[in-house]
C-alpha positions as semicolon CSV with decimal commas, in nm:
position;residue;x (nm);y (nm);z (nm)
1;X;-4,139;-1,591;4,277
2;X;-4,077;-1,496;3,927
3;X;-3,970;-1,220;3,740
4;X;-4,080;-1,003;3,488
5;X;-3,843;-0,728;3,346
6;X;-4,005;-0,448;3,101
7;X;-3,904;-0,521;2,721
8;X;-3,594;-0,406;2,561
9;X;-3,468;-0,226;2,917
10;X;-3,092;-0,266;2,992
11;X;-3,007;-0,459;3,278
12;X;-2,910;-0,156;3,479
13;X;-2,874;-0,207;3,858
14;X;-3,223;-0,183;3,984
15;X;-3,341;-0,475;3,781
16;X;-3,011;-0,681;3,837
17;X;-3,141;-0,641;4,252
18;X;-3,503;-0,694;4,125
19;X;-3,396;-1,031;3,962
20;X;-3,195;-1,076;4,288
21;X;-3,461;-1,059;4,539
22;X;-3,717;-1,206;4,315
23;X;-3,535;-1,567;4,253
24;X;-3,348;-1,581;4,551
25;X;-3,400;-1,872;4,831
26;X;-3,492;-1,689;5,157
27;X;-3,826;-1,692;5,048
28;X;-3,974;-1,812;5,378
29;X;-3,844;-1,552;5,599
30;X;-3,989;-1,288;5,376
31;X;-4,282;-1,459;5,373
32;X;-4,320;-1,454;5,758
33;X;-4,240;-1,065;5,796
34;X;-4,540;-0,994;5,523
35;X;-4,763;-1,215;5,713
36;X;-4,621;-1,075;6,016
37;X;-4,764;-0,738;5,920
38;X;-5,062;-0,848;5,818
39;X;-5,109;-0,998;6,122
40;X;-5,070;-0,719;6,321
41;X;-5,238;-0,480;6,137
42;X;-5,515;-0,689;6,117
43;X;-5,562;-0,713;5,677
44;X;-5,639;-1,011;5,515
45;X;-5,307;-0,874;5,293
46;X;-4,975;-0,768;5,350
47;X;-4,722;-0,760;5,037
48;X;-4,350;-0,668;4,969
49;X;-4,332;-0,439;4,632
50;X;-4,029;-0,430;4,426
51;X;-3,968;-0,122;4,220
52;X;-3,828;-0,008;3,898
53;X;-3,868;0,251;3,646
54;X;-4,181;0,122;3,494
55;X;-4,366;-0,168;3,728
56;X;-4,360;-0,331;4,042
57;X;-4,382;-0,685;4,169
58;X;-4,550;-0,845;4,486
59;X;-4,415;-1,093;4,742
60;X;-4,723;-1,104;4,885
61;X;-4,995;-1,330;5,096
62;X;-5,203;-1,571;4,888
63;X;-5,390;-1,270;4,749
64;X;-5,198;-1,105;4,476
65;X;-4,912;-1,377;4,460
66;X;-4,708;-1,337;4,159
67;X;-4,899;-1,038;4,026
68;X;-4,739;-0,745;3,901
69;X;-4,868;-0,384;3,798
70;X;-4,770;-0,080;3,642
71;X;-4,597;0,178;3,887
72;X;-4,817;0,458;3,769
73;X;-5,150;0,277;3,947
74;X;-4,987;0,172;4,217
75;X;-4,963;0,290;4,549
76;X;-4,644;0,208;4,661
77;X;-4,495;0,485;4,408
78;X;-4,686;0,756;4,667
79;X;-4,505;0,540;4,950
80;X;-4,196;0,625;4,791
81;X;-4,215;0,966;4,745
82;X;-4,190;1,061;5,101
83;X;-4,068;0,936;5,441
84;X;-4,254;0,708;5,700
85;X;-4,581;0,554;5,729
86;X;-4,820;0,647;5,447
87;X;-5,221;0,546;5,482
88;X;-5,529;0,553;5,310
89;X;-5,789;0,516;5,514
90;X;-6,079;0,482;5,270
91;X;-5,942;0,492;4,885
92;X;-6,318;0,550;4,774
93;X;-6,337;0,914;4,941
94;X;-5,967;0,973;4,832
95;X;-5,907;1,148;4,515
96;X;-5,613;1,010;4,421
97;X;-5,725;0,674;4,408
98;X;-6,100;0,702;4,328
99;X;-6,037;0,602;3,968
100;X;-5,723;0,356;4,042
101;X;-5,780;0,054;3,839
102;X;-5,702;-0,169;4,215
103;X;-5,989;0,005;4,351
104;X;-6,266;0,031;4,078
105;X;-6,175;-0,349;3,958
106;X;-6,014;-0,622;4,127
107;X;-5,955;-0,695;4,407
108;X;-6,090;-0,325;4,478
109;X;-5,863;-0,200;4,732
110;X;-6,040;0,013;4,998
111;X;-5,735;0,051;5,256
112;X;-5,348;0,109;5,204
113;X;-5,101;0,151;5,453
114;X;-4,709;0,145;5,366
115;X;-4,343;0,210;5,416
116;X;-4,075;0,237;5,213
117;X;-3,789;0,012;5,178
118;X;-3,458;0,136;5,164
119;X;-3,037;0,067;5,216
120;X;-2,849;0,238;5,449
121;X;-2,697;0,437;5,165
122;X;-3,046;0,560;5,069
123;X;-3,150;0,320;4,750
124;X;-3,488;0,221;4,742
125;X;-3,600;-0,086;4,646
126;X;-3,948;-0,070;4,709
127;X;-4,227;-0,098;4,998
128;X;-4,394;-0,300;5,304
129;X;-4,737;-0,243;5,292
130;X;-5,099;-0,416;5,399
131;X;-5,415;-0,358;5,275
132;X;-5,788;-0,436;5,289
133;X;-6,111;-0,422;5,090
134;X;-6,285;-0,252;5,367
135;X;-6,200;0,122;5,515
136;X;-5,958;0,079;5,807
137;X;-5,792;0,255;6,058
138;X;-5,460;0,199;6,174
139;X;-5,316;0,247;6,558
140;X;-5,023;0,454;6,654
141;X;-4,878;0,104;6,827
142;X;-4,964;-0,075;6,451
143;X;-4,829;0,250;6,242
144;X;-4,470;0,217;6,468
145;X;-4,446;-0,159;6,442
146;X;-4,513;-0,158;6,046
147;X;-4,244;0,092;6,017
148;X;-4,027;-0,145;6,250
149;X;-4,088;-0,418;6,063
150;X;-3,997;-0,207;5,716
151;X;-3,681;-0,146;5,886
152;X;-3,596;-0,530;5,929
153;X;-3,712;-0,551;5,593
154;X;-3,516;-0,312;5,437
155;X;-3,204;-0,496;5,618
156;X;-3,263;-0,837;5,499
157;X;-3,322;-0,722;5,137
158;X;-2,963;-0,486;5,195
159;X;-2,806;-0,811;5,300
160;X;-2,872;-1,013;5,048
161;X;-2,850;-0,756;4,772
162;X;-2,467;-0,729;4,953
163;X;-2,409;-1,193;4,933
164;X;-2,546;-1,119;4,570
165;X;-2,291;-0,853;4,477
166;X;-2,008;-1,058;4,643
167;X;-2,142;-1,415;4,497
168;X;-2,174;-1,203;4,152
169;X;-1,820;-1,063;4,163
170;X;-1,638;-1,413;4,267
171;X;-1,813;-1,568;3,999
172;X;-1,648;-1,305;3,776
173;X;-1,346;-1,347;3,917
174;X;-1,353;-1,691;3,847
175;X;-1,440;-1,631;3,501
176;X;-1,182;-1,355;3,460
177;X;-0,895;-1,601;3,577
178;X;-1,034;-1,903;3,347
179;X;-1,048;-1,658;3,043
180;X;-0,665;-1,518;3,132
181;X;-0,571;-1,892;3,110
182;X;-0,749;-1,992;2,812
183;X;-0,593;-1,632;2,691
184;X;-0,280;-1,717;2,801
185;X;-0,288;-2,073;2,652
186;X;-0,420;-1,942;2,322
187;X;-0,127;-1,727;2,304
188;X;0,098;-1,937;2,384
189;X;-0,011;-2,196;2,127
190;X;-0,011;-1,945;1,883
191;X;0,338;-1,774;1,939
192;X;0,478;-2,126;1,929
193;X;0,315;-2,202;1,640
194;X;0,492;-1,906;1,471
195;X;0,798;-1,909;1,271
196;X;0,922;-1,629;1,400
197;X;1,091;-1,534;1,747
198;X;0,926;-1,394;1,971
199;X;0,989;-1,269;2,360
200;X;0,916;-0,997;2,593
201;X;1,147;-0,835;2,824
202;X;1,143;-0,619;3,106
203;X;1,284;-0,266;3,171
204;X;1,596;-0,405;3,313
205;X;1,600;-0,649;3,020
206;X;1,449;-0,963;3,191
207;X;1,286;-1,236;2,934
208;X;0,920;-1,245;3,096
209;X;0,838;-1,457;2,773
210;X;0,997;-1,621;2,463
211;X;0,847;-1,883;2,239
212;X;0,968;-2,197;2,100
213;X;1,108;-2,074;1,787
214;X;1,336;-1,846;2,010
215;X;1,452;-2,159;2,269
216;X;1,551;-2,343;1,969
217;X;1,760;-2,072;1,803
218;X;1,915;-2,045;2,131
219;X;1,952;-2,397;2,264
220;X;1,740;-2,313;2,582
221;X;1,421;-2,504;2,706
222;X;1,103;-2,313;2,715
223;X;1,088;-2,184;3,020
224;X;1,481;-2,226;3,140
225;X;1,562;-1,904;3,076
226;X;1,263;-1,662;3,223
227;X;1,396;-1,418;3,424
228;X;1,721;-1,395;3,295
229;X;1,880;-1,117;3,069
230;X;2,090;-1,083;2,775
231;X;2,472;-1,112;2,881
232;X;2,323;-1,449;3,016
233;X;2,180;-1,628;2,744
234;X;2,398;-1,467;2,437
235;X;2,742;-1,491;2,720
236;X;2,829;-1,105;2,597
237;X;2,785;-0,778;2,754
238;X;2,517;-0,547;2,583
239;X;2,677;-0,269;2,422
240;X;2,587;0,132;2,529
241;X;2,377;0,171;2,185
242;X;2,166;-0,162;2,242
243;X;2,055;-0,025;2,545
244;X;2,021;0,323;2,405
245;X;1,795;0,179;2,172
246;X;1,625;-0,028;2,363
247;X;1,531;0,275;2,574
248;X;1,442;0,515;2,268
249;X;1,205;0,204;2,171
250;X;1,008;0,190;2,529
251;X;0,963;0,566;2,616
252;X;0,988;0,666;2,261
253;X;0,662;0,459;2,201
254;X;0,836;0,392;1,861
255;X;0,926;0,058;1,642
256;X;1,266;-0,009;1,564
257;X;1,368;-0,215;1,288
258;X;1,707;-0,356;1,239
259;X;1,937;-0,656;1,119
260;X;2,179;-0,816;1,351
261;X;2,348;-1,113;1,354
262;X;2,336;-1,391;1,640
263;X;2,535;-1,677;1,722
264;X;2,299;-1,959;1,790
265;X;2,309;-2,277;1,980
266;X;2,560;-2,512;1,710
267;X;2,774;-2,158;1,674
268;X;2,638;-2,041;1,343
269;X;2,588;-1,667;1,271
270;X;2,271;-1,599;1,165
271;X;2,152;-1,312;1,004
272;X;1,822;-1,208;1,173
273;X;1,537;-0,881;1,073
274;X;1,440;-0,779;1,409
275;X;1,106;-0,559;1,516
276;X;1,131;-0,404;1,836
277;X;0,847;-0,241;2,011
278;X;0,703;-0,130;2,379
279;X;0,395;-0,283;2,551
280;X;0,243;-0,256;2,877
281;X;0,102;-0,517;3,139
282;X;-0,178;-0,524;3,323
283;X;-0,038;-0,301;3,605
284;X;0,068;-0,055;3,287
285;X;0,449;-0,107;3,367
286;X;0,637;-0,038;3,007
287;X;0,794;-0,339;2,854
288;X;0,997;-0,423;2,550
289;X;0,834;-0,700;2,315
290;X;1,019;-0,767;2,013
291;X;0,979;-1,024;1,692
292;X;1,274;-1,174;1,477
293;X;1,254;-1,354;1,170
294;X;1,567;-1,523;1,020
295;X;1,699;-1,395;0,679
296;X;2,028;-1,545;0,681
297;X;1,907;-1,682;0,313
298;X;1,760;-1,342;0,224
299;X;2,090;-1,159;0,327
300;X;2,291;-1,430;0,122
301;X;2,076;-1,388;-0,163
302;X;2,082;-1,016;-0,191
303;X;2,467;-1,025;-0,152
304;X;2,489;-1,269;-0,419
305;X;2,201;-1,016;-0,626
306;X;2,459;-0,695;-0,563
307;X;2,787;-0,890;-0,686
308;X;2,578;-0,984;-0,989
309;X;2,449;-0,625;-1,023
310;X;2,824;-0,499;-0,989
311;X;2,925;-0,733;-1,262
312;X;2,613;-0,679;-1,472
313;X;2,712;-0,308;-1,445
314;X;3,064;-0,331;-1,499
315;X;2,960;-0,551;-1,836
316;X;2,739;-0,253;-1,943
317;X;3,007;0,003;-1,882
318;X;3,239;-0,224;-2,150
319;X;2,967;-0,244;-2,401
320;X;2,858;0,114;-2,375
321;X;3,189;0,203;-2,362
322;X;3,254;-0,089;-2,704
323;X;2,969;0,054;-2,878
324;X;3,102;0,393;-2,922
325;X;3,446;0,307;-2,925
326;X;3,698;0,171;-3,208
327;X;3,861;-0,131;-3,073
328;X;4,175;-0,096;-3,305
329;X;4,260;0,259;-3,198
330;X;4,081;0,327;-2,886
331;X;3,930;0,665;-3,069
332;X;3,566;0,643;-3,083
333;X;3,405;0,551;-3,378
334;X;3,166;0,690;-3,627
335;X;2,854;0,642;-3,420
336;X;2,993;0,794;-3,116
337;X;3,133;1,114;-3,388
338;X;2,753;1,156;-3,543
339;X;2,604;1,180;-3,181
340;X;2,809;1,456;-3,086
341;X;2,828;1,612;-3,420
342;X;2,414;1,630;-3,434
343;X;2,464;1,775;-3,063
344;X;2,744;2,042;-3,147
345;X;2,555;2,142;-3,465
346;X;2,264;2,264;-3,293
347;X;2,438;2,442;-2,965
348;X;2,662;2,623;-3,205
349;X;2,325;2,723;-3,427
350;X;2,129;2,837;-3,090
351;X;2,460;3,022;-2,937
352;X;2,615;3,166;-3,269
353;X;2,938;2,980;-3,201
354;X;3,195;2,832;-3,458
355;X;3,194;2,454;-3,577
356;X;3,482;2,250;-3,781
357;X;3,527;1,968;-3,932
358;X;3,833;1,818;-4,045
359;X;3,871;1,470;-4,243
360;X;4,198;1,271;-4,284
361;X;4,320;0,968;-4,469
362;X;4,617;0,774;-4,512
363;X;4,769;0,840;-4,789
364;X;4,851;0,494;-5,061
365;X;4,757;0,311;-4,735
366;X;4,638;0,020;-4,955
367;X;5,034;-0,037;-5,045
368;X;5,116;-0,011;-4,674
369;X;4,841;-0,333;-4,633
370;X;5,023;-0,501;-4,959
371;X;5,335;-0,509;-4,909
372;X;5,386;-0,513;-4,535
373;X;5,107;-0,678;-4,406
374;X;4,768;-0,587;-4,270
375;X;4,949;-0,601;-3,935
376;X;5,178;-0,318;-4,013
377;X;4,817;-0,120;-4,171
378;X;4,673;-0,189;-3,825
379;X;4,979;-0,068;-3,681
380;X;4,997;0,277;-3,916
381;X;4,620;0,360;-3,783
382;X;4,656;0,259;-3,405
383;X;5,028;0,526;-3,361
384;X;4,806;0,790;-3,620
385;X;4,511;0,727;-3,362
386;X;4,754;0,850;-3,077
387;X;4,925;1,142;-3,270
388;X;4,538;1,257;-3,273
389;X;4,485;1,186;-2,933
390;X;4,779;1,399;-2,826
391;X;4,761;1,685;-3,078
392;X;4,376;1,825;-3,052
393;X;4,287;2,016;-2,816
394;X;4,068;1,865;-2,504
395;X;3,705;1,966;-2,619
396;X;3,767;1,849;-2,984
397;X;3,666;1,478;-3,045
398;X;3,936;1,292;-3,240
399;X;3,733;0,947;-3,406
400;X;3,794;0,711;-3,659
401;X;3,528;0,742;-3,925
402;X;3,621;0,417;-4,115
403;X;3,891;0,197;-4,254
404;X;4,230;0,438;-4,316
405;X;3,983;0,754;-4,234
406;X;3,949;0,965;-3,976
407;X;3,746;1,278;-3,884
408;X;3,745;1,565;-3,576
409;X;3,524;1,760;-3,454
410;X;3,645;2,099;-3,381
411;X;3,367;2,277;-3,142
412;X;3,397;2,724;-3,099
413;X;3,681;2,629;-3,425
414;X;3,656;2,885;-3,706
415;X;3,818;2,802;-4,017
416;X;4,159;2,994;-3,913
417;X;4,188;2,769;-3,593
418;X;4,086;2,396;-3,755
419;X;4,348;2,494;-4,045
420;X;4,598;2,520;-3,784
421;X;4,542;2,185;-3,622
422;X;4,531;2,028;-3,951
423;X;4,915;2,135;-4,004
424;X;5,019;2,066;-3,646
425;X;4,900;1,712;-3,744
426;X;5,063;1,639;-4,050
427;X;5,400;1,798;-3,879
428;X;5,356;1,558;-3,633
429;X;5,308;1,289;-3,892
430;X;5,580;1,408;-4,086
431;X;5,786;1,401;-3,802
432;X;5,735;1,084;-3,668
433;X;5,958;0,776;-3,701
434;X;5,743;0,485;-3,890
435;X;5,874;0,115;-3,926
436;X;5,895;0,024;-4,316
437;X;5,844;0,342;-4,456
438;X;5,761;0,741;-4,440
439;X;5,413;0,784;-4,414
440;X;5,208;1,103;-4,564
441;X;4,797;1,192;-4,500
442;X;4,581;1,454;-4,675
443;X;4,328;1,660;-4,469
444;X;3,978;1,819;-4,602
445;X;3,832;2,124;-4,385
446;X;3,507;2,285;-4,343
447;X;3,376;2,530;-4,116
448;X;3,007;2,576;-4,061
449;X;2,862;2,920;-4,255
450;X;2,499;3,043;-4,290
451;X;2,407;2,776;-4,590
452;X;2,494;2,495;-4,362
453;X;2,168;2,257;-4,306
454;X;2,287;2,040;-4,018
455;X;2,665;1,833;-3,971
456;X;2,654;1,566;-4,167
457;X;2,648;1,842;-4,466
458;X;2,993;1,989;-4,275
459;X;3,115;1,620;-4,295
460;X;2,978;1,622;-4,650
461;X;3,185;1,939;-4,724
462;X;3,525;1,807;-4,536
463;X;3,499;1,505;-4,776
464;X;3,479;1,729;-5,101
465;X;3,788;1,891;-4,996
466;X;3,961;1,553;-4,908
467;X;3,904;1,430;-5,261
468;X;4,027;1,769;-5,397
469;X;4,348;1,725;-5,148
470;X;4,408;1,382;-5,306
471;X;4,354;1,494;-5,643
472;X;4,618;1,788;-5,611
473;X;4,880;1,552;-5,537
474;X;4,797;1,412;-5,161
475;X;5,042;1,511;-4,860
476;X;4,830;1,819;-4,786
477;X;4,551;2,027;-4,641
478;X;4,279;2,198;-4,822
479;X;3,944;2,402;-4,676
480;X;3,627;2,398;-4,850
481;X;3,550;2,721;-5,014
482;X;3,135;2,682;-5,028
């Protein structure tokens, strides 16, 4: 017989037995046990009705065959609703049927008698029922035997709705196990395929699986080496913290990232990035999976990055450290002087504090160049570099401002205290024990007032009293008086 399932239904259980019963091969014997009750009832039609939610079908005699109707007009769904034998005896004096389209049109149904089908767990499936187009009466002996025969019925549908169920489910088992394999084959294939290794381990640390990118770092064949652990295939002992970690990765449900470094199968040490991670089988059992990739040329790279970085750095440091200093006496130059005197200007303007400046030159250095040598000049500046080095005090900032001149600058110095220092240099200068012949400098001051603008007009200021140092007869010091 064939089916007919209601539009846009799911396939829910009901129809999946519906479909069942409907296309499947023991159609004779069902056959016989309609015409069986027919028979004995003595209708021209006896019919097995299939139910769902919506309509029923007929395995019926000749009359009816391969009909189907909606389960609001038909009788079986009154069958249903109770237990036993259910009859109409004359549908045309019957209320509920009066108007039923079975009765009033074809084939105009005038007797019903049915019982329901059922399994043994209580699920119906539909009804056994005959009927006529004439009133009829039913005996107690044909009531008992169509309710006998509904049993047998009811059995034979429960037994092949049970060879379905098991057929169904070793089908699906078969079709499980072929999609595991192509599953297991597509992963395979793929993990192999990948540059990277790969493998899975156990909770005692048991390779369950390793691809072919991990065999060849190792030496091992594909397969060699399942089941076996660590201290086997690397010959070494884990250590305490690789199976810490390897712990705090599987019940942690964390990944761990890391770089270690592996011997492989010609003895090289490699430098690998490793992922570890946990993952479950299919009985939920916690395993460790993990992914390496090798960065032995990464690792070499960035070490050869760093050393350049360290030298790039250390090549900064001497040009900074060139750009603000005089190469001849190691003071720092003019540059490096302005920075700081722009900077000293304006703290000493926002905090009230005293400022000095103090300007020196060498004095007839020109004859020092001319008749000893530009040597010996280099050699006056360089030991008058160090007297100024050694003399000022450590926040002051000795620098050489430009061929025989120099300048400091004297930070929280009033005029009293930079007029000092200027003395304590020239004793020193006066004191020390040149090579050809004694050596003399004049000093200019000045000492930031209210009229100041900004420190280049303090440098300004030094230099006018320079000029009037050298023009009183050199060998001296001398303070601005603006």
């Amino acid at each position: 017989m064939s089916t007919q399932l209601a539009e846009n239904e799911d396939p829910s259980l009901k129809e999946i037995w519906t479909q069942e019963l409907l296309d499947s091969q023991p159609e004779q014997e069902c056959d016989e046990l309609v015409n069986l009750a027919a028979g004995i009832c003595g209708t021209p039609l006896g019919l097995v009705t299939l139910l769902n939610d919506r309509l029923q079908w007929f395995r019926s005699t000749d009359w009816l065959k391969r009909r189907q109707t909606p389960r609001e007009s038909a009788f079986c769904s009154y069958v249903i609703r109770q237990h036993g034998l259910f009859v109409v005896t004359d549908s045309f004096t019957d209320p509920r049927f009066a108007t039923n389209p079975l009765v009033t049109d074809d084939p105009g149904l005038r007797f019903f008698a049915g019982v329901p089908l059922q399994t043994g767990s209580g699920q119906l499936l539909g009804t056994l029922a005959v009927m006529d187009t004439v009133p009829r009466l039913l005996t107690e002996e044909q009531g008992h035997t169509l309710e006998v025969l509904g049993r047998q019925v009811s059995a034979r549908l429960e037994l092949l709705l049970q060879r379905t169920a098991l057929e169904q489910a070793l089908k699906e088992k078969e079709e499980s196990a072929a999609g595991l394999r192509a599953s297991e084959e597509l992963f395979r294939a793929f993990m192999n395929a990948s540059p990277f290794m790969s493998y899975i381990k156990d909770s005692a640390g048991r390779l369950l699986f390793y691809n072919r990118s991990f065999a060849q770092r190792f030496g091992v064949s594909e397969y060699a080496w399942l089941g076996r652990t660590d201290e086997q295939l690397l010959q070494r002992n884990p250590t305490a913290s690789d199976r810490l970690r390897n712990l705090e990765v599987m019940v942690g449900d964390q990944i761990l990232e890391s770089e270690e470094q592996i011997r492989g199968a010609n003895g090289e040490i490699r430098s690998l990035r490793s992922f570890k991670f946990p993952c479950y089988d299919s009985a939920g059992n916690i395993l460790l999976a993990g992914v390496a990739v090798d960065v032995s040329e990464e690792v070499a790279h960035m070490a050869e990055l760093e050393r350049y970085h360290r030298e790039l750095e250390e090549a900064n440091n001497r040009l900074r450290k060139l750009a603000v200093t005089d190469e001849l006496t190691g003071l720092r130059n003019r540059r490096a002087f302005e920075e700081r005197l722009v900077m000293e200007f304006s703290m000493a303007r926002r905090r009230k504090r005293e400022l000095a400046v103090l300007l020196l030159d060498v004095d007839d250095f020109k004859k020092v160049n001319d008749r000893w040598g530009h040597a010996a000049g280099d050699e006056v500046l360089r030991r008058l570099g160090r007297i100024l080095q050694t003399t000022v005090r450590l926040p002051d900032l000795p620098a050489r401002y430009g061929g025989e001149e120099f300048a400091v600058l004297l930070p929280e110095s009033g005029q009293e205290s930079a007029l000092g220092l200027a003395r304590r240099v020239m004793e020193r200068v006066a004191s020390e024990r040149w090579d050809n012949a004694p050596l003399t400098i004049s000093i200019g001051m000045a000492a930031l007032n209210d009229s100041s603008m900004d420190g280049f007009q303090l440098v300004e200021m030094a230099d006018e009293a320079l000029y009037a140092a050298k023009r009183a007869g050199k060998n001296r010091v001398v303070a601005h008086n603006g």
